[in-house]
CSV table of C-alpha atoms in Angstrom, one decimal:
chain,number,residue,atom,x,y,z
Y,1,ASP,CA,0.0,0.0,0.0
Y,2,ARG,CA,1.5,3.3,-1.1
Y,3,ALA,CA,0.0,5.2,1.9
Y,4,ALA,CA,2.2,3.2,4.2
Y,5,TRP,CA,5.4,4.6,2.7
Y,6,GLY,CA,6.8,8.1,3.3
Y,7,LEU,CA,9.9,10.3,3.6
Y,8,SER,CA,10.2,13.5,5.5
Y,9,LEU,CA,13.3,15.7,6.0
Y,10,ASP,CA,13.9,18.6,8.4
Y,11,ALA,CA,16.6,20.0,10.7
Y,12,ALA,CA,16.0,17.0,13.1
Y,13,GLY,CA,16.9,14.5,10.3
Y,14,ALA,CA,15.2,12.2,7.9
Y,15,ARG,CA,12.3,9.9,8.7
Y,16,VAL,CA,11.6,6.9,6.4
Y,17,ARG,CA,8.2,5.3,6.9
Y,18,THR,CA,7.5,1.8,5.5
Y,19,SER,CA,4.9,-0.8,6.1
Y,20,SER,CA,7.2,-2.4,8.7
Y,21,GLY,CA,7.8,0.8,10.7
Y,22,THR,CA,9.6,4.2,10.8
Y,23,THR,CA,13.3,4.8,10.9
Y,24,THR,CA,14.9,8.1,11.9
Y,25,VAL,CA,18.3,9.1,10.6
Y,26,PRO,CA,19.8,12.1,12.5
Y,27,PRO,CA,21.9,14.7,10.6
Y,28,VAL,CA,25.6,14.3,10.5
Y,29,ALA,CA,27.8,17.2,11.9
Y,30,GLY,CA,30.6,18.4,9.8
Y,31,ASP,CA,31.4,19.4,6.3
Y,32,PHE,CA,30.4,17.3,3.3
Y,33,PRO,CA,33.3,16.9,0.8
Y,34,ASP,CA,33.1,19.1,-2.2
Y,35,CYS,CA,32.3,16.4,-4.8
Y,36,ARG,CA,33.2,18.6,-7.8
Y,37,ALA,CA,36.6,19.4,-6.4
Y,38,LEU,CA,37.2,15.7,-5.7
Y,39,LEU,CA,36.2,14.7,-9.3
Y,40,ARG,CA,38.6,17.4,-10.7
Y,41,ARG,CA,41.4,15.7,-8.9
Y,42,ILE,CA,40.7,12.4,-10.7
Y,43,THR,CA,42.1,13.8,-14.0
Y,44,ALA,CA,45.6,14.3,-12.8
Y,45,VAL,CA,46.7,10.7,-12.0
Y,46,GLY,CA,49.9,10.3,-10.0
Y,47,GLN,CA,50.0,6.5,-9.5
Y,48,ARG,CA,48.9,3.8,-11.9
Y,49,VAL,CA,48.9,0.1,-11.1
Y,50,SER,CA,47.7,-2.9,-13.2
Y,51,VAL,CA,46.4,-5.8,-11.3
Y,52,PRO,CA,45.0,-9.2,-12.4
Y,53,ALA,CA,41.2,-8.6,-12.1
Y,54,ARG,CA,40.4,-12.2,-11.1
Y,55,SER,CA,42.9,-12.3,-8.3
Y,56,LEU,CA,41.8,-9.0,-7.0
Y,57,GLY,CA,38.2,-10.0,-7.2
Y,58,ASP,CA,38.8,-13.3,-5.4
Y,59,THR,CA,40.7,-11.6,-2.6
Y,60,LEU,CA,38.1,-8.9,-2.1
Y,61,ARG,CA,35.3,-11.4,-2.0
Y,62,ALA,CA,37.2,-13.2,0.8
Y,63,VAL,CA,37.5,-9.9,2.9
Y,64,ALA,CA,34.2,-8.2,1.8
Y,65,HIS,CA,32.8,-8.6,5.3
Y,66,LEU,CA,35.5,-6.3,6.8
Y,67,PRO,CA,34.9,-2.6,7.0
Y,68,GLN,CA,38.3,-1.7,5.6
Y,69,VAL,CA,41.5,-3.2,4.2
Y,70,THR,CA,44.9,-1.7,3.3
Y,71,LEU,CA,46.3,-2.2,-0.2
Y,72,HIS,CA,50.1,-2.1,-0.2
Y,73,ILE,CA,51.5,-2.0,-3.7
Y,74,THR,CA,55.2,-2.6,-4.2
Y,75,GLY,CA,56.8,-3.6,-7.5
Y,76,ASP,CA,55.1,-6.7,-8.8
Y,77,ARG,CA,52.8,-7.5,-5.8
Y,78,MET,CA,49.8,-6.1,-3.9
Y,79,THR,CA,49.4,-7.2,-0.3
Y,80,VAL,CA,45.9,-6.8,1.2
Y,81,THR,CA,46.0,-6.5,5.0
Y,82,ASN,CA,43.7,-6.0,7.9
Y,83,GLU,CA,44.4,-6.6,11.6
Y,84,ALA,CA,41.8,-9.4,11.5
Y,85,LEU,CA,43.4,-11.5,8.8
Y,86,GLU,CA,46.6,-12.9,7.5
Y,87,PRO,CA,48.1,-10.8,4.6
Y,88,CYS,CA,46.8,-11.8,1.1
Y,89,VAL,CA,49.4,-11.4,-1.7
Y,90,ILE,CA,48.4,-10.8,-5.3
Y,91,SER,CA,51.2,-11.4,-7.8
Y,92,GLY,CA,51.4,-10.1,-11.4
Y,93,VAL,CA,51.0,-6.5,-10.4
Y,94,SER,CA,52.6,-3.7,-12.4
Y,95,SER,CA,53.4,-0.5,-10.6
Y,96,ALA,CA,56.0,2.2,-11.2
Y,97,GLU,CA,56.2,3.2,-7.5
Y,98,PRO,CA,55.1,1.8,-4.2
Y,99,PHE,CA,52.0,3.2,-2.6
Y,100,THR,CA,49.4,2.3,0.1
Y,101,VAL,CA,45.7,3.0,0.2
Y,102,VAL,CA,42.9,2.0,2.6
Y,103,VAL,CA,39.5,1.0,1.1
Y,104,ASN,CA,36.2,-0.6,1.9
Y,105,PRO,CA,36.7,-4.0,0.2
Y,106,SER,CA,33.0,-4.3,-0.8
Y,107,PHE,CA,33.0,-0.9,-2.5
Y,108,LEU,CA,36.1,-1.8,-4.5
Y,109,LEU,CA,34.6,-5.2,-5.4
Y,110,ALA,CA,31.4,-3.5,-6.7
Y,111,ALA,CA,33.6,-1.3,-8.9
Y,112,LEU,CA,35.2,-4.3,-10.4
Y,113,VAL,CA,31.9,-5.8,-11.7
Y,114,GLY,CA,32.1,-4.1,-15.1
Y,115,VAL,CA,35.8,-4.6,-15.8
Y,116,ILE,CA,36.5,-6.1,-19.2
Y,117,GLY,CA,39.6,-8.2,-19.7
Y,118,PRO,CA,42.1,-10.0,-17.5
Y,119,ASP,CA,43.5,-6.9,-15.8
Y,120,VAL,CA,42.2,-3.9,-14.0
Y,121,VAL,CA,44.0,-0.5,-13.6
Y,122,LEU,CA,43.8,1.4,-10.3
Y,123,GLN,CA,44.8,5.1,-10.6
Y,124,LEU,CA,45.5,7.2,-7.6
Y,125,ASN,CA,46.8,10.7,-6.8
Y,126,GLY,CA,47.0,10.3,-3.1
Y,127,PRO,CA,45.8,8.2,-0.2
Y,128,LEU,CA,42.6,10.3,0.2
Y,129,ASP,CA,41.9,11.2,-3.4
Y,130,PRO,CA,39.3,9.3,-5.5
Y,131,MET,CA,40.7,6.0,-6.9
Y,132,VAL,CA,39.8,5.4,-10.6
Y,133,ILE,CA,39.2,1.8,-11.5
Y,134,SER,CA,39.2,0.9,-15.2
Y,135,SER,CA,39.6,-1.9,-17.6
Y,136,ALA,CA,43.2,-2.3,-18.7
Y,137,ASP,CA,42.2,-2.1,-22.4
Y,138,ASP,CA,41.4,1.4,-23.6
Y,139,GLY,CA,39.4,2.2,-20.5
Y,140,THR,CA,36.1,0.5,-21.7
Y,141,PHE,CA,34.8,0.6,-18.2
Y,142,THR,CA,35.6,3.3,-15.6
Y,143,SER,CA,34.4,3.7,-12.0
Y,144,ALA,CA,35.7,5.6,-8.9
Y,145,VAL,CA,36.0,4.6,-5.3
Y,146,MET,CA,36.8,6.9,-2.4
Y,147,PRO,CA,39.6,5.6,-0.1
Y,148,ILE,CA,39.1,5.6,3.6
Y,149,ARG,CA,41.1,7.8,6.0
Y,150,PRO,CA,43.3,5.4,8.0
Y,151,GLU,CA,42.4,5.0,11.7
Y,152,ARG,CA,45.0,6.4,14.0
Y,153,THR,CA,45.9,3.9,16.7
C-alpha cells in the first residue's frame, strides 16, 4: 500500500516510513566533501597500477565482510592487509612506484563488476583522493571509489 510509505526531511533529520515501521536518521555534523573538487582531482593521475582482475576480485570477496583493508603495492605485488586477517598477496601487479591506500573492500569489489579483460587498472593521486578503477584495455569501463582515512591507533 503506497499510503504506508513516506519520507520526511527537516533539521532533526530524515524519517523513512515503510509498512514495517519508521526509521529516523539524524543529521551528521561536519562538512560534506566538495564532490566537484574531488572529481577534478581524478584527471591528474599520479600512480597507476595494473592488477590481475580475477585475483583482486577473489581476494576482495574473501574480505568483503570487513569494514576496511589496506592495499600495499610494491613492485610486482599487492598485499591486502587488515588486523583481523593474514596478509593476502596478489602477484602479477605492475606499478612504477610503491603506494598504500585504505579502502572498503565491498565498495572496490562492486567497482570491479564491469571490468572487461584480464587486468584492472587502479589510478590514484594520493591516499585520500578518489581512486579510478578501469579496464586495462582502452578504459572501456571506468568507475571511482573513495579511499578511507586510515584510523589512528
